[in-house]
Coordinates of C-alpha atoms and ligand atoms in Angstrom, one line a residue:
M89 CA 136.7 137.0 60.3
P90 CA 136.1 140.5 61.6
H91 CA 136.0 140.8 65.7
L92 CA 131.9 139.1 66.7
K93 CA 130.2 141.8 68.4
P94 CA 126.7 140.5 68.9
K95 CA 124.8 142.2 71.4
A96 CA 124.1 140.3 74.1
P97 CA 127.2 137.7 75.0
I98 CA 126.8 134.7 73.2
V99 CA 128.8 131.3 73.8
I100 CA 131.0 129.0 71.4
A101 CA 131.1 125.6 73.2
I102 CA 133.7 123.0 72.2
D103 CA 133.5 119.8 73.6
G104 CA 135.5 116.9 72.4
T105 CA 138.0 113.7 73.7
S106 CA 141.1 114.0 74.8
A107 CA 143.8 115.7 72.7
S108 CA 141.6 116.6 70.0
G109 CA 142.6 120.0 69.5
K110 CA 140.2 121.5 72.1
S111 CA 142.4 123.3 74.2
T112 CA 144.9 125.0 70.4
N113 CA 141.8 125.9 68.5
S114 CA 139.7 126.9 71.3
K115 CA 142.2 129.6 71.8
L116 CA 143.0 130.3 68.2
V117 CA 139.0 130.8 68.1
A118 CA 138.8 133.5 71.0
K119 CA 141.9 135.5 69.5
A120 CA 139.7 135.6 66.0
L121 CA 137.1 137.4 67.6
N122 CA 138.1 138.3 71.1
F123 CA 136.1 136.7 73.0
V124 CA 137.8 135.2 76.5
H125 CA 138.9 131.7 76.9
V126 CA 137.1 129.3 78.9
D127 CA 138.8 126.0 79.9
T128 CA 136.5 123.7 82.2
G129 CA 139.2 120.8 82.2
A130 CA 141.4 123.2 83.9
M131 CA 138.5 124.3 86.2
Y132 CA 138.3 120.5 86.9
R133 CA 142.0 119.9 87.5
T134 CA 142.5 123.1 89.9
L135 CA 139.9 120.3 92.2
A136 CA 141.5 117.8 91.2
W137 CA 145.0 119.2 92.8
Y138 CA 142.8 121.0 95.7
C139 CA 141.6 117.6 96.9
L140 CA 145.4 116.3 96.6
K141 CA 147.4 119.1 98.7
Q142 CA 144.2 119.1 101.9
R143 CA 144.7 114.7 101.0
V144 CA 141.0 114.2 100.4
D145 CA 140.7 110.9 98.8
V146 CA 139.8 110.9 95.3
Q147 CA 138.3 107.9 95.2
D148 CA 135.4 109.2 97.8
D149 CA 132.9 111.2 96.3
K150 CA 131.7 112.0 99.1
A151 CA 134.6 113.8 100.5
V152 CA 135.0 115.2 97.6
A153 CA 131.3 116.7 97.7
A154 CA 132.7 118.0 100.9
A155 CA 135.5 119.3 99.6
C156 CA 134.5 121.5 96.5
R157 CA 131.7 123.1 99.3
R158 CA 134.4 124.2 101.3
W159 CA 137.5 125.2 99.1
K160 CA 137.4 129.3 98.9
T161 CA 137.5 130.6 95.0
A162 CA 137.2 133.2 93.0
L163 CA 136.6 133.3 89.5
K164 CA 139.2 135.4 87.1
C165 CA 139.7 137.3 83.8
D166 CA 143.1 138.4 82.9
D167 CA 144.1 139.2 79.2
G168 CA 141.0 137.4 77.7
I169 CA 141.6 134.3 79.5
A170 CA 139.1 133.2 82.4
Y171 CA 140.5 130.8 85.7
L172 CA 139.5 129.5 88.4
E173 CA 142.0 130.8 91.7
V174 CA 142.2 128.3 95.2
G175 CA 142.9 130.8 98.0
G176 CA 144.5 133.7 95.7
Y177 CA 146.2 131.4 94.1
Y178 CA 146.0 130.1 90.2
P179 CA 148.0 126.8 90.1
A180 CA 148.8 127.0 86.1
T181 CA 151.6 124.1 86.4
E182 CA 150.7 122.3 89.1
I183 CA 147.7 121.3 87.8
R184 CA 149.4 119.4 84.5
T185 CA 151.3 117.0 86.3
A186 CA 150.8 112.5 86.2
E187 CA 149.4 113.3 89.7
V188 CA 146.4 115.5 88.7
S189 CA 145.8 113.9 85.0
A190 CA 145.0 110.5 86.9
A191 CA 143.1 111.7 89.6
V192 CA 140.9 114.4 87.7
P193 CA 138.1 111.7 85.8
H194 CA 137.2 110.6 89.4
V195 CA 137.0 114.5 90.7
A196 CA 134.7 115.0 87.1
A197 CA 132.3 112.2 88.1
V198 CA 130.9 113.3 91.3
P199 CA 127.6 114.7 90.8
K200 CA 128.3 117.5 93.5
V201 CA 131.1 118.7 91.7
R202 CA 129.5 118.9 88.3
D203 CA 126.4 121.6 89.8
W204 CA 128.7 123.4 91.0
M205 CA 131.2 123.9 87.9
K206 CA 128.4 123.7 85.9
K207 CA 126.9 127.3 88.2
T208 CA 130.6 128.7 88.1
Q209 CA 131.1 128.2 84.5
R210 CA 127.8 130.0 83.7
E211 CA 128.8 132.9 85.8
C212 CA 131.9 133.6 83.3
L213 CA 129.3 135.3 80.9
K214 CA 129.7 138.2 83.3
F215 CA 133.1 138.4 81.8
G216 CA 131.6 139.1 78.0
S217 CA 130.9 136.3 74.8
L218 CA 133.3 133.4 75.2
V219 CA 134.7 130.1 73.8
M220 CA 134.4 127.6 76.4
E221 CA 136.2 124.3 76.1
G222 CA 135.4 121.4 78.2
R223 CA 133.5 117.3 77.8
D224 CA 129.8 119.3 78.3
I225 CA 129.3 122.5 77.5
G226 CA 126.8 121.9 74.1
T227 CA 124.8 119.0 76.1
N228 CA 125.0 120.7 79.9
V229 CA 126.8 124.2 80.5
F230 CA 125.0 126.5 78.2
P231 CA 123.0 123.4 75.7
E232 CA 121.2 126.5 74.2
T233 CA 123.9 127.9 72.5
D234 CA 123.6 128.0 68.5
F235 CA 128.0 127.8 68.5
K236 CA 128.6 123.5 69.4
Y237 CA 131.6 121.9 67.6
Y238 CA 132.5 118.6 68.7
L239 CA 136.3 117.5 68.2
D240 CA 137.5 114.0 67.5
A241 CA 140.8 112.9 65.5
K242 CA 141.8 108.6 65.8
L243 CA 143.2 107.4 68.6
E244 CA 146.7 106.9 67.5
E245 CA 147.1 110.4 66.4
R246 CA 146.0 112.0 69.4
S247 CA 148.2 109.6 71.2
R248 CA 151.1 111.0 69.2
R249 CA 150.0 114.7 69.7
R250 CA 150.2 113.7 73.7
A251 CA 153.4 112.7 73.0
A252 CA 154.9 115.5 71.4
D253 CA 154.2 117.1 74.3
G254 CA 155.6 114.8 76.5
I255 CA 153.0 112.5 78.3
Q256 CA 152.4 109.5 78.0
E257 CA 148.7 108.4 79.0
N258 CA 146.5 106.2 78.3
L259 CA 143.4 108.5 76.4
A260 CA 141.5 105.4 75.4
A261 CA 141.0 104.4 78.6
R262 CA 140.6 108.3 79.6
D263 CA 137.8 108.3 76.9
Q264 CA 136.1 105.8 78.2
R265 CA 136.3 106.3 82.2
D266 CA 134.4 110.5 80.9
S267 CA 131.9 108.9 78.0
Q268 CA 130.7 106.3 80.5
R269 CA 129.8 108.1 83.6
A270 CA 126.6 108.8 84.3
A271 CA 127.1 112.3 85.3
A272 CA 127.4 114.9 82.6
P273 CA 128.8 112.4 80.2
L274 CA 131.1 113.3 77.4
M275 CA 128.2 113.1 74.5
I276 CA 127.9 115.3 71.1
A277 CA 125.4 117.7 71.4
L278 CA 122.3 117.9 69.8
G279 CA 123.6 120.2 66.4
A280 CA 126.8 120.4 67.1
K281 CA 129.0 120.3 64.1
V282 CA 131.5 117.6 64.1
I283 CA 134.5 117.7 63.4
N284 CA 137.4 115.1 63.3
N285 CA 140.5 116.7 62.7
S286 CA 143.1 113.6 62.9
L287 CA 143.9 115.0 59.0
M288 CA 143.7 118.5 59.8
T289 CA 146.1 121.4 61.2
A290 CA 145.3 123.9 63.8
E291 CA 144.5 126.7 61.2
Q292 CA 142.4 124.4 59.0
T293 CA 140.5 123.4 62.2
S294 CA 139.9 126.9 63.2
G295 CA 139.1 128.2 60.2
T296 CA 136.8 125.3 59.4
I297 CA 135.1 126.5 63.0
L298 CA 135.4 130.5 62.2
A299 CA 133.7 129.6 58.7
D300 CA 130.6 127.7 60.5
I301 CA 130.5 130.4 63.3
K302 CA 130.4 133.3 60.6
K303 CA 126.8 130.8 58.5
R304 CA 125.6 130.7 61.8
T305 CA 125.6 133.9 62.6
A306 CA 124.1 135.1 59.4
D307 CA 121.6 132.4 59.4
R308 CA 120.2 133.4 63.1
E309 CA 120.4 137.2 62.0
K310 CA 118.1 136.1 58.8
R311 CA 116.1 134.4 61.2
A312 CA 115.4 137.2 63.5
V313 CA 114.3 139.1 60.4
K314 CA 112.1 137.0 59.2
G315 CA 110.9 136.8 62.4
A316 CA 110.6 141.1 62.9
T317 CA 108.6 140.8 59.2
T318 CA 106.2 138.0 59.8
E319 CA 105.2 139.9 63.1
K320 CA 105.0 142.7 62.3
L321 CA 102.5 141.4 58.9
K322 CA 100.2 139.7 61.8
R323 CA 99.8 143.0 64.2
Ligands
LIG566 O1 141.1 118.5 78.8 P1 141.4 117.8 80.2 O2 141.9 116.7 80.6 O3 142.2 118.8 80.8 O4 139.9 117.2 81.5 C1 140.4 117.2 81.9 C2 139.5 116.5 83.1 O5 138.2 116.9 83.2 C3 138.7 115.2 82.0 O6 139.2 113.5 82.6 C4 137.9 115.0 81.6 C5 137.1 116.4 82.7 N1 136.7 117.2 81.9 C6 135.1 117.3 82.1 O7 134.6 116.2 82.6 N2 133.7 118.0 82.1 C7 134.1 119.2 81.6 N3 133.9 120.2 80.7 C8 136.5 119.5 81.2 C9 136.9 118.6 81.9

């Protein structure tokens, strides 16, 4: 697919369960379109890492919200990837440890944290068009976008993928926590295209998303032309 050159920046929202292929496919889609890739899970992980480092009790919502108020961050973008620096440092490897994975759902359930994240994630538009992956991008961060995707796969397949990456994790428990929290729970956004990729390769999944973006872009253009014609006829 040729690079899209939208007049105003657009957002491709990719949500879904853990290990449903969000990262792999968002990166492939971002590369194909020459859009900036934003991993919002990494932002929550960065806050969880910061809390652990600062000895903040991640089960204490007030303490986590206070840490989120005081941490000094900068939104950066290098080589088409947006990320959050804390005190001038991006903890790329540290945020992938089992300790951070266990702490992050607690941090992500705090409403004040979610407000802060939403604001910061929306600021990423300053970098241009985005492919943003997470759990609430289509429902909460960019509900206005026309491009929403929800990835899922069978639990056994997702567990197999995690194990292949050398990570043993109780995905069912994490999904349950992400789906049942009060603040911006994991949900299928209205109008989202749901892709169950249990039996699909990454190329097939990203290809399905790219084909749908092409179709939705053409539909949008048709709607815009129709709107302009109706406007003209009215005058
Ligand atoms: O995608 P991930 O496993 O790196 O996400 C880490 C955690 O952050 C996970 O528990 C879900 C949560 N998260 C969220 O609540 N909202 C997002 N937009 C992204 C991630």
